[in-house]
mmCIF file of N, CA and C and ligand atoms in Angstrom:
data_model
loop_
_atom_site.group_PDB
_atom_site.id
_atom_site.type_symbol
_atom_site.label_atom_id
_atom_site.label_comp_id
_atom_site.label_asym_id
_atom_site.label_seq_id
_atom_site.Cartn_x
_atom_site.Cartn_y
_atom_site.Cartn_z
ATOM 1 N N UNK T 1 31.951 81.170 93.383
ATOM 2 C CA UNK T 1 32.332 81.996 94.536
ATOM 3 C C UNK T 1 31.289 81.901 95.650
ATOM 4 N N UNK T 2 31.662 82.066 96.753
ATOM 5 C CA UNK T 2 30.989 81.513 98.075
ATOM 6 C C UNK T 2 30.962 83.703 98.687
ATOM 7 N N UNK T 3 29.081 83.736 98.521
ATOM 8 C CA UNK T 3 29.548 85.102 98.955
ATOM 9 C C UNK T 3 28.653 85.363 99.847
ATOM 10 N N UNK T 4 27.944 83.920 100.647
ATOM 11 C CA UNK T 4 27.503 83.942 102.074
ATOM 12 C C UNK T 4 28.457 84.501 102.789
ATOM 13 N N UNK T 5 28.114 85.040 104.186
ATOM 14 C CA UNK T 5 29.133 85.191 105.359
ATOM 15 C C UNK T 5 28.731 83.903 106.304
ATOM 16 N N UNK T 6 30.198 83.650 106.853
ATOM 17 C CA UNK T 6 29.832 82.454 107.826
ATOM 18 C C UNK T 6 28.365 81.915 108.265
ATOM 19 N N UNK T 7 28.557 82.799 109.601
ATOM 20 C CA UNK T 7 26.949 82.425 109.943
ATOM 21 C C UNK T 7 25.846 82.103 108.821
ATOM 22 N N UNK T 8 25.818 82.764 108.066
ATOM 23 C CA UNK T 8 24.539 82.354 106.977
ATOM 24 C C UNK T 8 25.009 81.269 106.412
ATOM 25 N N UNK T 9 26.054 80.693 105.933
ATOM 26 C CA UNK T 9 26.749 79.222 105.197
ATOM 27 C C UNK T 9 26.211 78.198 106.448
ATOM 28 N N UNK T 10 26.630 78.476 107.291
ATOM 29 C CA UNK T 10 26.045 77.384 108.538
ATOM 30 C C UNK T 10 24.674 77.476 109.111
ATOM 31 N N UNK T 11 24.103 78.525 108.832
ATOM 32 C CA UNK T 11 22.665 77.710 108.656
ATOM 33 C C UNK T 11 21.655 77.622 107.602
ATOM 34 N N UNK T 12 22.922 77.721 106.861
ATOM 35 C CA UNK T 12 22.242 77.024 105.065
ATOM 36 C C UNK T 12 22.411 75.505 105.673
ATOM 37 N N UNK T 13 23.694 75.223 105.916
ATOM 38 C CA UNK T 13 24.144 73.804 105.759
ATOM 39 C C UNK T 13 23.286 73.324 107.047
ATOM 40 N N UNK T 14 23.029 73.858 108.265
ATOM 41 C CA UNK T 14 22.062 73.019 109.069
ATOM 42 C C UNK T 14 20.748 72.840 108.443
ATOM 43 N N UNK T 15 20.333 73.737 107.664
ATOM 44 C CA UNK T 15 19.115 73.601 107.107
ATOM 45 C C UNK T 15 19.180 71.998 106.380
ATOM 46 N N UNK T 16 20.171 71.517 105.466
ATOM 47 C CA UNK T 16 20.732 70.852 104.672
ATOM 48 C C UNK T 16 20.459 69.560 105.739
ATOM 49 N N UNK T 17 21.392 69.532 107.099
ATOM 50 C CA UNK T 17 21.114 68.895 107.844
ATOM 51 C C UNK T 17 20.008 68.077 107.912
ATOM 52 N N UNK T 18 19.217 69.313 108.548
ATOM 53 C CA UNK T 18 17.723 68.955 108.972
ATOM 54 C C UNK T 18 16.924 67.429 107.826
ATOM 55 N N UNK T 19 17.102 67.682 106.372
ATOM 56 C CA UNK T 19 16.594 67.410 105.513
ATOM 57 C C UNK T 19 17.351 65.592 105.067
ATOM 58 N N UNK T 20 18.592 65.533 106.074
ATOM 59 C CA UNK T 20 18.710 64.232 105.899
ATOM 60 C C UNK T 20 17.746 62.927 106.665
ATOM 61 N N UNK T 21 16.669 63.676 107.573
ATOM 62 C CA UNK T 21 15.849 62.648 107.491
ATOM 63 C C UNK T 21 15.058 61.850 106.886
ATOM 64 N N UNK T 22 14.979 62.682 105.534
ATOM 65 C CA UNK T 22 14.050 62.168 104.445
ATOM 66 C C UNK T 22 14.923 60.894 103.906
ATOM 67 N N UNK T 23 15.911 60.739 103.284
ATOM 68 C CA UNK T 23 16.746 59.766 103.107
ATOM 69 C C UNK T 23 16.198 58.748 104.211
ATOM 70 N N UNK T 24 16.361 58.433 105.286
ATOM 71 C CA UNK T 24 16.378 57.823 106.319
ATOM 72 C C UNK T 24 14.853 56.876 106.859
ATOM 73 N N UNK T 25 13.878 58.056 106.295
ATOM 74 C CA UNK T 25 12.136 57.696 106.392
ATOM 75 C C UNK T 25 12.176 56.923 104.881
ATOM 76 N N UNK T 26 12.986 57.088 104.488
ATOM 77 C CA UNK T 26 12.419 56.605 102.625
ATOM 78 C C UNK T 26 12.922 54.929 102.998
ATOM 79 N N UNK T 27 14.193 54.895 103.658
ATOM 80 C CA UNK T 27 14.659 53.147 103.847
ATOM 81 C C UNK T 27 13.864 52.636 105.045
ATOM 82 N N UNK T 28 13.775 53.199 105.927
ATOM 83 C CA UNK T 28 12.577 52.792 107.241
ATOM 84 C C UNK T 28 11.472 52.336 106.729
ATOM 85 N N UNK T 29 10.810 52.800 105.430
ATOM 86 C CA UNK T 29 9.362 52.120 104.681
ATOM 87 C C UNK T 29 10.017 51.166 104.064
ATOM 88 N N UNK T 30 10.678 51.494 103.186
ATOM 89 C CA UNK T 30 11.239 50.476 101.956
ATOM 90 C C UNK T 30 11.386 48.842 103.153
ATOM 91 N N UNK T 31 12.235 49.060 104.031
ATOM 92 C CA UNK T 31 12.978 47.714 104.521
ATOM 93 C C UNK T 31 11.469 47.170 105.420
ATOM 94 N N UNK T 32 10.713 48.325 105.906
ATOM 95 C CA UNK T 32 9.373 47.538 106.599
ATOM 96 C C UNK T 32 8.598 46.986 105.552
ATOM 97 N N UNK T 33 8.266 47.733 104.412
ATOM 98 C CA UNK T 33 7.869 46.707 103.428
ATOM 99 C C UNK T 33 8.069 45.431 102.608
ATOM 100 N N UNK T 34 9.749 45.563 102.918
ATOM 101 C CA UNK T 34 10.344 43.836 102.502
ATOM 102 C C UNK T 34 9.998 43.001 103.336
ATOM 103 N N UNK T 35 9.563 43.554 104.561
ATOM 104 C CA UNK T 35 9.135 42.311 105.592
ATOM 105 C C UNK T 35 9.765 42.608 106.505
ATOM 106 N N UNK T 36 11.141 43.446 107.018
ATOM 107 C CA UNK T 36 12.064 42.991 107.698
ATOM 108 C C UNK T 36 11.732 44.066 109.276
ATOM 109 N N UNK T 37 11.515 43.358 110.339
ATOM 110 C CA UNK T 37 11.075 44.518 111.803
ATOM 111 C C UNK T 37 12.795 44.932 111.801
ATOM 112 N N UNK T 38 12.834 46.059 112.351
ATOM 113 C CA UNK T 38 13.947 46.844 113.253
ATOM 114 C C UNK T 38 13.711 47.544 114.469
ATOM 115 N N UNK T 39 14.784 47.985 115.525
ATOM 116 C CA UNK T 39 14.296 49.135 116.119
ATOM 117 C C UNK T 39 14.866 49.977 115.286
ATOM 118 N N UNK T 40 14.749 51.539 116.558
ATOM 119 C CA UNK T 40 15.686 52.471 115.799
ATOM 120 C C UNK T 40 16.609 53.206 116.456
ATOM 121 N N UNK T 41 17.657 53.835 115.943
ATOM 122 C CA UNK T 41 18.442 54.400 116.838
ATOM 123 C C UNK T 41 18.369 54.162 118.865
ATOM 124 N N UNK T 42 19.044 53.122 118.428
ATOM 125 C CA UNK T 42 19.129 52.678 119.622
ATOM 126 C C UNK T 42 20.922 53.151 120.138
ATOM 127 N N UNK T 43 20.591 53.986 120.934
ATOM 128 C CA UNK T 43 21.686 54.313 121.962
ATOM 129 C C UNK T 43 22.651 53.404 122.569
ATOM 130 N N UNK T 44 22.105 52.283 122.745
ATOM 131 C CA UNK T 44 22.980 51.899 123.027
ATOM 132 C C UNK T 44 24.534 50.679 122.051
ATOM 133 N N UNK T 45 23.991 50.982 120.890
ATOM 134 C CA UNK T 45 24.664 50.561 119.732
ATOM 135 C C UNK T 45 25.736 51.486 119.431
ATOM 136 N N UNK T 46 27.085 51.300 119.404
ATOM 137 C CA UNK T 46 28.308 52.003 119.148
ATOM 138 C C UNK T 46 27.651 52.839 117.920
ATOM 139 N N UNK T 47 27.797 54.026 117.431
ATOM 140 C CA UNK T 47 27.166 55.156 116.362
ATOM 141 C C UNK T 47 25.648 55.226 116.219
ATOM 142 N N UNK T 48 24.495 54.746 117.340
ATOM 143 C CA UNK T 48 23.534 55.077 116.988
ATOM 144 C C UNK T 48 22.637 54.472 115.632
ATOM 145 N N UNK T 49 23.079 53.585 115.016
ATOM 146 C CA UNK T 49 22.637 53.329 114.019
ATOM 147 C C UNK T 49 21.087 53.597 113.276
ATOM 148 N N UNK T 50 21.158 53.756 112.417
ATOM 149 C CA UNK T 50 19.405 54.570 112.482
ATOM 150 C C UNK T 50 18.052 53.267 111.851
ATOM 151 N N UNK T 51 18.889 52.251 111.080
ATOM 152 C CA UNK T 51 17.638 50.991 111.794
ATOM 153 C C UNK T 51 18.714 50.160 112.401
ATOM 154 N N UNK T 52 18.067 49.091 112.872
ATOM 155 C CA UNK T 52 19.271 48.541 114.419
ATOM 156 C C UNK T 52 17.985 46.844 113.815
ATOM 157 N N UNK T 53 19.061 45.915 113.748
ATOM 158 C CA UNK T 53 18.049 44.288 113.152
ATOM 159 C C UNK T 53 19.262 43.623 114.262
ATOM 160 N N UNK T 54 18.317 43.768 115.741
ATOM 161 C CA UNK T 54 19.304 42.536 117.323
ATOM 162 C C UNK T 54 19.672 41.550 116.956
ATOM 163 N N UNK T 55 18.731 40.462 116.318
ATOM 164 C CA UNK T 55 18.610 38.985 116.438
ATOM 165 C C UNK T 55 19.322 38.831 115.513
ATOM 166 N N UNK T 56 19.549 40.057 114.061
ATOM 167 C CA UNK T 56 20.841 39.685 113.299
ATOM 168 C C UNK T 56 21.956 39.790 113.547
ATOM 169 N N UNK T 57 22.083 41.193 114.836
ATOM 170 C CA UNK T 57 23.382 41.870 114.921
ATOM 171 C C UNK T 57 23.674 42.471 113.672
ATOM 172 N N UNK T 58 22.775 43.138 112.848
ATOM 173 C CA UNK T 58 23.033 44.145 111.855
ATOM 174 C C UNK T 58 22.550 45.629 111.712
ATOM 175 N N UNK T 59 23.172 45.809 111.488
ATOM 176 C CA UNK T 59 22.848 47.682 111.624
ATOM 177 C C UNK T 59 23.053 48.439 110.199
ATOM 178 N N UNK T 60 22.110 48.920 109.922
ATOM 179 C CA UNK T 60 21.931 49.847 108.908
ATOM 180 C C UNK T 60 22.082 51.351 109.597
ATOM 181 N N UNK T 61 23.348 51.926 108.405
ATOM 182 C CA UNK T 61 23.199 53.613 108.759
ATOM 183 C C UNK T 61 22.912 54.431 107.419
ATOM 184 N N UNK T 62 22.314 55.094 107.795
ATOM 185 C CA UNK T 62 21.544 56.285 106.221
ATOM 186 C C UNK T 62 22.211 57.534 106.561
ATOM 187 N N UNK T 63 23.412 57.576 105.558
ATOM 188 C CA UNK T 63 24.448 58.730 105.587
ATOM 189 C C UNK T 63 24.320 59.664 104.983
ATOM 190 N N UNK T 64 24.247 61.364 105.362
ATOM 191 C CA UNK T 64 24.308 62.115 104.341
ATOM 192 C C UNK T 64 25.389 62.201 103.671
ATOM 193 N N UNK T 65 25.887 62.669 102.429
ATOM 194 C CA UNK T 65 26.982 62.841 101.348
ATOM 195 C C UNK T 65 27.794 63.170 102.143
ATOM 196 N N UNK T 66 27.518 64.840 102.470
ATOM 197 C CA UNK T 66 27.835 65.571 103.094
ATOM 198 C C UNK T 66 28.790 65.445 104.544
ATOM 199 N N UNK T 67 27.863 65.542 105.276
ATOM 200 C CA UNK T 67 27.835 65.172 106.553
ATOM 201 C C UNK T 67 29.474 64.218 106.917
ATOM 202 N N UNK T 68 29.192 63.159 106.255
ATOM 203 C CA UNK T 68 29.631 61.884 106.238
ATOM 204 C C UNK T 68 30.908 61.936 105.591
ATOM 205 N N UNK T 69 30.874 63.012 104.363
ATOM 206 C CA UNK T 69 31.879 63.077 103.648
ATOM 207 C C UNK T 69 32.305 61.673 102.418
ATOM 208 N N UNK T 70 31.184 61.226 102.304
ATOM 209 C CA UNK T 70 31.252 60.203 100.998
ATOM 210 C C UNK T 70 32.204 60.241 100.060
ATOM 211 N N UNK T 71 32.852 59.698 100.267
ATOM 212 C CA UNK T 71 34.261 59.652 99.295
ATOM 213 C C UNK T 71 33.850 59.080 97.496
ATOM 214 N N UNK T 72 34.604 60.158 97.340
ATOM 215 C CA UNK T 72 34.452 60.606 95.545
ATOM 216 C C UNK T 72 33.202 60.928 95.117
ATOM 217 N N UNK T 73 32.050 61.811 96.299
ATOM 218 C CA UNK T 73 30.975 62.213 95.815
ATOM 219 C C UNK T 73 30.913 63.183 95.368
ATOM 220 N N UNK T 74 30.353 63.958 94.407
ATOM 221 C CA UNK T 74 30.213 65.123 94.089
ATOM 222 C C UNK T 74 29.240 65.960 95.533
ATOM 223 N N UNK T 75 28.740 65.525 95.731
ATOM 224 C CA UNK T 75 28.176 66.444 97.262
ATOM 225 C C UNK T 75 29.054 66.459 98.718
ATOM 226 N N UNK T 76 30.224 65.843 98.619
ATOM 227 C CA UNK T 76 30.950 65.754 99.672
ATOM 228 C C UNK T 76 32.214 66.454 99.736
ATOM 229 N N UNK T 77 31.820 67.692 98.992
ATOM 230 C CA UNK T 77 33.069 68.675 98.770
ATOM 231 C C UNK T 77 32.756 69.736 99.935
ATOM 232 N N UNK T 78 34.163 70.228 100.757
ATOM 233 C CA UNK T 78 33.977 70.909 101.661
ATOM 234 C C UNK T 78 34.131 72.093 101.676
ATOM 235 N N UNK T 79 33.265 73.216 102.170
ATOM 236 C CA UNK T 79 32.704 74.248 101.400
ATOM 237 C C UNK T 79 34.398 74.881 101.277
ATOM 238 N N UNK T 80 34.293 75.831 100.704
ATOM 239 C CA UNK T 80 35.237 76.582 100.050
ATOM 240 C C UNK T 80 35.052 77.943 101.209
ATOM 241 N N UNK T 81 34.489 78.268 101.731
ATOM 242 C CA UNK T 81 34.373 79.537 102.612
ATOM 243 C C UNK T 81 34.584 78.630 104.233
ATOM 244 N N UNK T 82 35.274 79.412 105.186
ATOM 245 C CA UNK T 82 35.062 79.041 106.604
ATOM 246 C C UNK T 82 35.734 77.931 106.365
ATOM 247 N N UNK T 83 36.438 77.210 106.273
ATOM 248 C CA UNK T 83 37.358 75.722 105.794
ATOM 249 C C UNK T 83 37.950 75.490 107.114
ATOM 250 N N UNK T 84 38.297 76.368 107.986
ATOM 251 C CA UNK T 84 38.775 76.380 109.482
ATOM 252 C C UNK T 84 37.527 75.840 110.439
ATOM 253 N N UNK T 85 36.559 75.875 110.105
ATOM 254 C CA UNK T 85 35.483 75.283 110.795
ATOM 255 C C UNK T 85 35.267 73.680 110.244
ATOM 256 N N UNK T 86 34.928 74.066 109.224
ATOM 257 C CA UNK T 86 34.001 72.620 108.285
ATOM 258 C C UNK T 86 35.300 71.912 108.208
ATOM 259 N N UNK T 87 36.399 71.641 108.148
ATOM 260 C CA UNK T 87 37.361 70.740 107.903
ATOM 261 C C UNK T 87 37.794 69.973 109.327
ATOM 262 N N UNK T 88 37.770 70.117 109.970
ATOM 263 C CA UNK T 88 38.086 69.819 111.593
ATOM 264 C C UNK T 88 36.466 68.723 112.024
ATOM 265 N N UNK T 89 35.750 69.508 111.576
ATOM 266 C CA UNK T 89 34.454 69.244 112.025
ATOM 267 C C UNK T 89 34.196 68.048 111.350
ATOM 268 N N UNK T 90 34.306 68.089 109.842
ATOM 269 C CA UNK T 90 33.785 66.671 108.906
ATOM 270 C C UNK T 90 35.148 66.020 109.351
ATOM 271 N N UNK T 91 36.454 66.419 109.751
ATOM 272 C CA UNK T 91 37.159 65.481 109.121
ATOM 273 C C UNK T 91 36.608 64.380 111.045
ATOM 274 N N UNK T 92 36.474 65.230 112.245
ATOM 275 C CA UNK T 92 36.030 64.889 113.314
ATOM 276 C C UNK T 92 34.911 63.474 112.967
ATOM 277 N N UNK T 93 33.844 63.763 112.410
ATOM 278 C CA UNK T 93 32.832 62.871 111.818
ATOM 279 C C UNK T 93 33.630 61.793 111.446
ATOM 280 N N UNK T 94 34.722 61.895 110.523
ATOM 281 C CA UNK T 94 34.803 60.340 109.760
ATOM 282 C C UNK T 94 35.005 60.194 110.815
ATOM 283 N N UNK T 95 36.088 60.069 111.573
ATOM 284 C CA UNK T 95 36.910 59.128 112.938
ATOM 285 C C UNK T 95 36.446 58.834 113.461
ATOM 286 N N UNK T 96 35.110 59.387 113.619
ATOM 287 C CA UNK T 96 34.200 58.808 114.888
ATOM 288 C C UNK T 96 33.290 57.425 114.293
ATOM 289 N N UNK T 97 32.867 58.144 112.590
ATOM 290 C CA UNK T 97 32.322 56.891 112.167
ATOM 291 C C UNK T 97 33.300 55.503 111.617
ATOM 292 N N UNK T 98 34.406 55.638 111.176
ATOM 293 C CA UNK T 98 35.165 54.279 111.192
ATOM 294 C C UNK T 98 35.882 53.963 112.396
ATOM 295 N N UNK T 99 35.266 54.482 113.895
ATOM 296 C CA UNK T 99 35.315 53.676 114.980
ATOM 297 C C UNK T 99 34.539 53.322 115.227
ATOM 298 N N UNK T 100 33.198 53.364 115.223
ATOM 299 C CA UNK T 100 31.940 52.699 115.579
ATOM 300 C C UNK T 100 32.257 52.201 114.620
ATOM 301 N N UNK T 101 32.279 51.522 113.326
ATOM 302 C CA UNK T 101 31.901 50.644 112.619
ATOM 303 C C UNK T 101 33.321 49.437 113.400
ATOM 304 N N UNK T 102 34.497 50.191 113.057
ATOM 305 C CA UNK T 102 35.557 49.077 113.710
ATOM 306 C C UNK T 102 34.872 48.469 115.524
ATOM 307 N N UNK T 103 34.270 48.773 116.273
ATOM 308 C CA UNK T 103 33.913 48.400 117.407
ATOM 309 C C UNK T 103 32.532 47.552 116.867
ATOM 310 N N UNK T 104 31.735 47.858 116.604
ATOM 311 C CA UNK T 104 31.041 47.473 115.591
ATOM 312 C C UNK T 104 30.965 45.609 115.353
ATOM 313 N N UNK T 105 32.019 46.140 114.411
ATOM 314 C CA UNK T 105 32.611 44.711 113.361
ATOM 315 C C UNK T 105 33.183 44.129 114.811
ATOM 316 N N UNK T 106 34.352 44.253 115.603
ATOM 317 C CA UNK T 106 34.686 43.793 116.557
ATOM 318 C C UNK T 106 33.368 42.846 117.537
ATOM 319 N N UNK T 107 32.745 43.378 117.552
ATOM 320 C CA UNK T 107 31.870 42.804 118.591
ATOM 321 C C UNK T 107 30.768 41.615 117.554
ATOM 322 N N UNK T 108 30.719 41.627 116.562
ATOM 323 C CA UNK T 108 30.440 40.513 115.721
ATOM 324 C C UNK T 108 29.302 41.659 114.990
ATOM 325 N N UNK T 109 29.111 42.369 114.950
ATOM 326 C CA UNK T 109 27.997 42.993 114.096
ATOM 327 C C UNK T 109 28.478 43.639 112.752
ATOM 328 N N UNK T 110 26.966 43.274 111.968
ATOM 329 C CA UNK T 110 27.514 43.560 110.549
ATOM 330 C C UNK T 110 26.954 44.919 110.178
ATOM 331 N N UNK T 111 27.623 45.547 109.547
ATOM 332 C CA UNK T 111 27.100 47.586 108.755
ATOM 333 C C UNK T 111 26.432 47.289 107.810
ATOM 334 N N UNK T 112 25.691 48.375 107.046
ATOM 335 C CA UNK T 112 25.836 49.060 105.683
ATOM 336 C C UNK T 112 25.483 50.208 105.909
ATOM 337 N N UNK T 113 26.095 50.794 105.079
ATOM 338 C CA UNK T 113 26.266 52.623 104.766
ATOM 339 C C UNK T 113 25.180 52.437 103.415
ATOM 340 N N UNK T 114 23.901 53.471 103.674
ATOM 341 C CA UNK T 114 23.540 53.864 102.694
ATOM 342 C C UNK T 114 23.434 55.264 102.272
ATOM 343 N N UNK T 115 24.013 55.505 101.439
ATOM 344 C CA UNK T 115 24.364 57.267 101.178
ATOM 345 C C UNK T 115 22.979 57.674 100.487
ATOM 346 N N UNK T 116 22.976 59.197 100.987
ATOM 347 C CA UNK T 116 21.896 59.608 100.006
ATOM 348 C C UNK T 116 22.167 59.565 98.584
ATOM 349 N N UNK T 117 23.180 59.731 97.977
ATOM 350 C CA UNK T 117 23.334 60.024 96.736
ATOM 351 C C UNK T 117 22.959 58.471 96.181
ATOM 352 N N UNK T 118 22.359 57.279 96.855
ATOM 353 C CA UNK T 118 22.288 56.373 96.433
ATOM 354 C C UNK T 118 20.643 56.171 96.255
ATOM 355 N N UNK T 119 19.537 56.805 97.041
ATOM 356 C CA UNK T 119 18.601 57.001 97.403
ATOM 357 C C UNK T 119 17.623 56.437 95.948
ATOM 358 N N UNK T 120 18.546 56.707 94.787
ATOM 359 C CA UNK T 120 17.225 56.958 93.510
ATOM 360 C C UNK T 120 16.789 55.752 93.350
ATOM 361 N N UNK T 121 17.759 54.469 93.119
ATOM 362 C CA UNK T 121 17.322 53.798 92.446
ATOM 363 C C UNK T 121 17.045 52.493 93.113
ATOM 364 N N UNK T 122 15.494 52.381 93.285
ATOM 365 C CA UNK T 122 14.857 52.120 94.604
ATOM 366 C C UNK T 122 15.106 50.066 94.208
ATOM 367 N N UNK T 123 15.219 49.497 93.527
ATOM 368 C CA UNK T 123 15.883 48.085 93.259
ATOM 369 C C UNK T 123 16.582 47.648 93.323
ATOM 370 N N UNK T 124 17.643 48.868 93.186
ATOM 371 C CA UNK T 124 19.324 47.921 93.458
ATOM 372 C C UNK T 124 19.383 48.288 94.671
ATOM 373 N N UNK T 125 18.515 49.435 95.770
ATOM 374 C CA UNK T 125 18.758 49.168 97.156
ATOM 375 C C UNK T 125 17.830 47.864 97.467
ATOM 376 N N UNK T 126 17.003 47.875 97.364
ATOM 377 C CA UNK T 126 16.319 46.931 97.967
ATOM 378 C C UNK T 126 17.425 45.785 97.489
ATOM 379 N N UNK T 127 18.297 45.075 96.546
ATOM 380 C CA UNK T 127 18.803 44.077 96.572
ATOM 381 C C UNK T 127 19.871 44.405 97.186
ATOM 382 N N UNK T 128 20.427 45.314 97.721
ATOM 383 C CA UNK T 128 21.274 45.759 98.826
ATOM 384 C C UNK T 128 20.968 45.169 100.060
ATOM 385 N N UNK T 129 19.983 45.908 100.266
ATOM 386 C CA UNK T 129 19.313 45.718 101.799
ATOM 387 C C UNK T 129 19.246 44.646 101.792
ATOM 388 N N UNK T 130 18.824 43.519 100.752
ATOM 389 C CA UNK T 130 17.984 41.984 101.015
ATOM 390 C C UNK T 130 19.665 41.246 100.943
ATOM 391 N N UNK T 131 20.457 41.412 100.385
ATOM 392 C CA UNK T 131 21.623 40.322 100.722
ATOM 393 C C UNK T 131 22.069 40.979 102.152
ATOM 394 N N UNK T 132 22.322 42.136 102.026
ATOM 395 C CA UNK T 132 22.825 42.404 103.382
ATOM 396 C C UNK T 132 22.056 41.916 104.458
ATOM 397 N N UNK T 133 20.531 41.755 104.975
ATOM 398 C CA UNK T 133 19.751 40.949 105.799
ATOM 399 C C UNK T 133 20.031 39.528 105.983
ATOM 400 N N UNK T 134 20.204 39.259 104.844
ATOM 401 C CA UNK T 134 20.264 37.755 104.583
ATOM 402 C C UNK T 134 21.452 37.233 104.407
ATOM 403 N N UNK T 135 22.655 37.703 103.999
ATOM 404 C CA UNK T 135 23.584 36.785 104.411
ATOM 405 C C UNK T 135 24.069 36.910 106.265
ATOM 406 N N UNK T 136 25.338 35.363 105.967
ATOM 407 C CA UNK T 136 25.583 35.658 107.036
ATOM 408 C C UNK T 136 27.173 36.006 107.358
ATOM 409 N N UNK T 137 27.541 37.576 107.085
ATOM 410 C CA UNK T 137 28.928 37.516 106.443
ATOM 411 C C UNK T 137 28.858 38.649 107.712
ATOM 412 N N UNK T 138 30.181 38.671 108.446
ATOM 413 C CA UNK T 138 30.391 39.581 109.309
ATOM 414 C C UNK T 138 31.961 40.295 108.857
ATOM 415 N N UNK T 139 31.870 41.077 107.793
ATOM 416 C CA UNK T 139 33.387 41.823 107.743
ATOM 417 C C UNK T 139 33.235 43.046 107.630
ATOM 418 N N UNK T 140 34.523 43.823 107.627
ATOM 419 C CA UNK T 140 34.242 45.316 107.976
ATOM 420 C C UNK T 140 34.227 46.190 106.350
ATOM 421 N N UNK T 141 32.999 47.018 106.456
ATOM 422 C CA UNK T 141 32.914 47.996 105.480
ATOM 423 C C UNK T 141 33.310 49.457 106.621
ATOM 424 N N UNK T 142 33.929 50.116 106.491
ATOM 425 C CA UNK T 142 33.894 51.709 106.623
ATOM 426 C C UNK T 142 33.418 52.614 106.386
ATOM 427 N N UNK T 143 33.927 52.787 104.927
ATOM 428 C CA UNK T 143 33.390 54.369 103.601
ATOM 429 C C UNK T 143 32.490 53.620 102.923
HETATM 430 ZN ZN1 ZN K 201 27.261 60.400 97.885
#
């Protein structure tokens, strides 16, 4: 049972927010330590992407569960209280993110989505990250 009142659920969940930068600083070291330079959130990249690799035309985004709404995650369930807010709002998020990725892919650039819930197991990202750098495959991922 959900026995916050609104306001306090929403700034639990901004709090929640706030805390997806850690996800985000954890792949920013990891991928500078494979070797690989990026910028970052560069504006002028359709969704902002949060590392940005020009000379590949590849873009890495570090998604919260949440936020993002990660399909079949256990953290991407939408709260049960206030559902008139949070449902409009996340469902707002996807559309926006499988249009930047479709504009994206359109313009020859390649994604990856890395979810937090993926965060632990710090080898099979890094062999994530390293084929995704290294090949040279331009097709569309979404979710
Ligand atoms: Zn997840």
């Amino acid at each position: 049972m959900d026995h916050l009142p609104p306001h306090k659920r929403r700034q639990l969940m901004q709090k929640i927010k706030s805390k997806d930068t850690i996800p985000e600083l954890k792949i920013r070291k990891l991928v500078y330590s494979m070797g690989y330079r990026y910028r970052l959130h560069l504006k002028s990249i359709p969704g902002t992407p949060d590392l940005v690799f020009l000379s590949k035309k590849k873009a890495i985004f570090v998604n919260g569960c949440f936020w993002h709404q990660h399909v079949g995650c256990k953290d991407s369930h939408i709260p049960k209280s206030n559902t008139g807010y949070w449902k409009p709002k996340l469902e707002k998020t996807i559309k926006r993110d499988i249009k930047y990725h479709e504009t994206l892919f359109l313009n020859g650039w390649d994604t990856l989505v890395i979810w937090d819930c993926q965060m632990a197991n710090e080898d099979l990202l890094k062999n994530r990250i390293k084929n995704f750098l290294d090949s040279s495959s331009n097709y569309l991922k979404v979710r």
